[in-house]
Amino acid sequence: MVGVARFSTVAARFARAKGYRIPHDVQLRKPILPTIDNLKIREDHPLWEFFHEKQFVRSVDDLDIQGRSWTVQDLRKKSFEDLHALWYVCLKEMNKIQREAVLYEDISSSKIQQCMELETALKNSMLSIRQVLSEREAGLRNAREEFKVVGEEYLKEFKEEYLNEENVETDEWFDKLERLQYAIFGINSTYESVIINEEFLEGIKYVSSLYFDKFSSQIEEKAVTELKDIVEVYKVFENGSTLDGFKIAIENIVEYRESGLVIPRSKEIMVIQNLVDEKINEANQIPEPESAEISA
Amino acid sequence: MSSLAKQGSKRYGRELSRYPHYIRKMFDQMQERAQIPAFRSEYRQVDENERYNNPRQWLVQPGDTVMITKGKFAGTLTKVVALQKETNRVFLEQSETKRVVVPKQFWQPGQTSHIIDYPLPQHPKDLKVVGTIVNDDGTEKKIAADKLVFKGEYWDEDYQKMMPYRRIKYNENIIIPWPRPDPVEDCIYSTDKNLVNERTFFPNSIIYSDSPIDLINSMRHPLMKRPYKWDKQYLTKSDIKRLVPPQPLLSDNKKAGILERQQIKENLPSKPLPETINLVGDKVSQFLNNITDPHLAKFINKNSPDYKDPKDLFIEKQKKLYDEKIKENQQLNKIKSFVEAKYKLKRTKNLHI
């Protein structure tokens, strides 16, 4: 029977009444045989991901594995990016091997054993990745909880050490401070993908208090005895890492105080966001040095 | 779930280890009957938990020279070719064989006959490991180890793991080194060693990490009720054991204690001092002299160093008297002989005194 629109009773009745509506000038052609040569698949077809090098099944040598799966110890060294990539490599390989395993199973081939070995190795690798990521998340959470307990004492000790040091304008101390402010408050010195939040504010307050306590005694003029405002704190944080910079910061603060503004606590984040955005825009306007290109 | 997963899974798959041993035997026999005789194994497979998995259990490794101690080839030296993990046995270069008929579809390249000699694997307990020792004059001698012991470990670069030192029992200074394994070629799935060891994760902040913020939600459903393994608030004994670095066998306090005891031992006098001897002697003599019981006094006198037995004294006295008498008689005899000699010439005949 030639196929008619089955579900339409009207169409069926119409067909019965009038016969088949095939034009008389249609010529029958040779049937197209279902061979593989007649199938044309584009090169970038997504289903190719299920085939190893576009083969139907792979050879025995390709299934022969010498190595082992990735262990948890190996993967603990790897960054999230690497783990993410490795997960998808494993997943793709798993898809291929499971597709082939079904074929081998149908013909009850002995290659199924090799397929299963490979599958187990892949599965173990993937489980290890999950384990490492879970560990890391838990570790990070534990570190945050732990810092709530011992953090205050640690920061106090660090401050004492900083204030007792004679010369803090060294690279060693700059590095130390940079590491501290990123590790505990998440402040990156280049403001890369910065998020202004409570922790950021806490961080700049702590660091500026370090600078202020260190250098305010070394200045002769006592124009500023304490930092009243988040803008003043930010100015000391920005410039106050050296004595000369601190002097400039104090001058700026004196200028700022003439305006008579006082930022309330509720608007601190907004103000700092604006200041940081200004700073980033300034940095973007300076063209990058082209020395690297010339040397390359 | 695919049937492959069913077969492989522990939960849904048919696991032979769950059945009792007599039913397992039935399955083994069924499996054996299904195979052609050429591929039937001479030895039954060992259960997974009884299989050897480390060099201490195997005693030998591929490449070892061994001496066979059992069967037709007892006494011959051969080499270990491979380990058969299913039966806990090893294949040797020269060993007993089994004649089997192989169908043509399973012929190996170069095979010309249906009948081949298939080597039978040997159990390592029927083998003696052979090592070489160098004599003082530079000649080498082969020795077969009757029994082996494993003491100490070292990192083997070729095996890429800790290997135990293989020593001969009762001669533990003789170490038979492990043979060098064949180098393993990397397959297409292998990752470069340096790439594996490369470190790319550097945790440097408690605020940010390199993973996405909502990663935990994709790892585990947030509404799941089962307690999360990583949320636990306490440390178990095994956790502490893993987290604490191993202590040295002798702590500093213990070492100091041992040294102190040694010094005290050295400083102690080997002979008693004369003062001590006098003190002890005085006390002992005082005690002995105050003894009133005659029997005990007699007994103590008997045991003193200058005590002499009265019997011996009497014998000595008798001996002295006897000696004196002998001397007297000798003198008399001398005189007698002198007198006789004097008067001999005068009274030649019938002399009677």
Tab-separated table of C-alpha atoms in Angstrom, chain A residues 52 58 62 64-67 70 74 76-80 82 93 101 105 112 116 118-119 130-131 133-138 140-141 143-144 147 182-186 195 199, chain B residues 2-5 7-8 184-191 194-202 204-213 215-216 218-220 228-231:
chain	number	residue	atom	x	y	z
A	52	HIS	CA	37.161	6.833	17.712
A	58	ARG	CA	38.577	0.298	16.863
A	62	ASP	CA	43.934	0.638	20.262
A	64	ASP	CA	45.263	-2.313	24.667
A	65	ILE	CA	45.941	-0.119	27.671
A	66	GLN	CA	49.239	-0.127	29.517
A	67	GLY	CA	48.714	2.641	32.023
A	70	TRP	CA	44.426	8.928	37.483
A	74	ASP	CA	47.878	12.892	41.060
A	76	ARG	CA	45.289	16.987	43.927
A	77	LYS	CA	48.018	18.924	42.120
A	78	LYS	CA	45.796	19.938	39.230
A	79	SER	CA	43.837	23.153	38.887
A	80	PHE	CA	40.093	23.234	38.337
A	82	ASP	CA	42.683	20.860	34.189
A	93	GLU	CA	36.002	8.244	25.888
A	101	ALA	CA	30.802	-2.501	24.073
A	105	GLU	CA	28.193	-7.765	23.344
A	112	ILE	CA	34.190	-6.968	25.743
A	116	MET	CA	35.177	-3.234	30.481
A	118	LEU	CA	39.040	0.497	29.979
A	119	GLU	CA	35.652	1.562	31.236
A	130	ARG	CA	34.863	14.227	42.017
A	131	GLN	CA	36.645	13.290	45.197
A	133	LEU	CA	36.849	18.674	43.997
A	134	SER	CA	34.751	17.732	47.032
A	135	GLU	CA	37.854	17.740	49.188
A	136	ARG	CA	38.818	21.171	47.960
A	137	GLU	CA	35.397	22.644	48.583
A	138	ALA	CA	35.354	21.185	52.069
A	140	LEU	CA	38.010	25.944	51.679
A	141	ARG	CA	34.929	25.921	53.859
A	143	ALA	CA	39.576	27.223	56.327
A	144	ARG	CA	36.942	29.969	56.464
A	147	PHE	CA	39.781	31.729	60.355
A	182	TYR	CA	44.696	38.305	48.835
A	183	ALA	CA	44.714	35.262	51.097
A	184	ILE	CA	42.485	36.652	53.826
A	185	PHE	CA	40.480	39.500	52.282
A	186	GLY	CA	40.569	38.549	48.608
A	195	ILE	CA	34.187	42.357	43.922
A	199	GLU	CA	35.503	41.579	53.307
B	2	SER	CA	22.715	-1.460	29.688
B	3	SER	CA	23.338	-5.147	30.036
B	4	LEU	CA	27.066	-4.375	30.164
B	5	ALA	CA	26.589	-2.333	33.281
B	7	GLN	CA	27.158	-7.685	34.182
B	8	GLY	CA	29.880	-5.473	35.534
B	184	VAL	CA	56.573	-0.570	29.113
B	185	GLU	CA	55.720	1.360	25.989
B	186	ASP	CA	53.247	4.184	26.266
B	187	CYS	CA	49.848	3.553	24.683
B	188	ILE	CA	47.629	6.210	23.132
B	189	TYR	CA	45.897	6.880	26.428
B	190	SER	CA	49.134	7.451	28.356
B	191	THR	CA	49.952	10.867	29.722
B	194	ASN	CA	56.235	15.272	33.642
B	195	LEU	CA	52.780	16.436	32.714
B	196	VAL	CA	51.280	14.255	35.422
B	197	ASN	CA	53.704	15.568	38.032
B	198	GLU	CA	53.272	19.186	37.010
B	199	ARG	CA	51.520	21.224	39.658
B	200	THR	CA	48.911	23.695	38.484
B	201	PHE	CA	46.830	24.165	41.614
B	202	PHE	CA	48.027	26.820	44.052
B	204	ASN	CA	46.351	31.183	47.892
B	205	SER	CA	43.132	32.607	49.245
B	206	ILE	CA	40.310	31.605	51.545
B	207	ILE	CA	37.914	33.941	49.743
B	208	TYR	CA	38.389	32.826	46.159
B	209	SER	CA	39.402	29.569	44.525
B	210	ASP	CA	39.843	28.614	40.898
B	211	SER	CA	36.621	26.576	40.877
B	212	PRO	CA	33.179	28.127	40.283
B	213	ILE	CA	31.242	29.381	43.304
B	215	LEU	CA	30.386	23.956	42.203
B	216	ILE	CA	29.165	22.165	45.309
B	218	SER	CA	26.596	20.390	40.877
B	219	MET	CA	28.574	17.847	42.877
B	220	ARG	CA	25.745	17.042	45.250
B	228	TYR	CA	27.781	14.513	53.545
B	229	LYS	CA	31.009	12.689	54.084
B	230	TRP	CA	33.046	15.911	54.012
B	231	ASP	CA	30.856	17.726	56.518
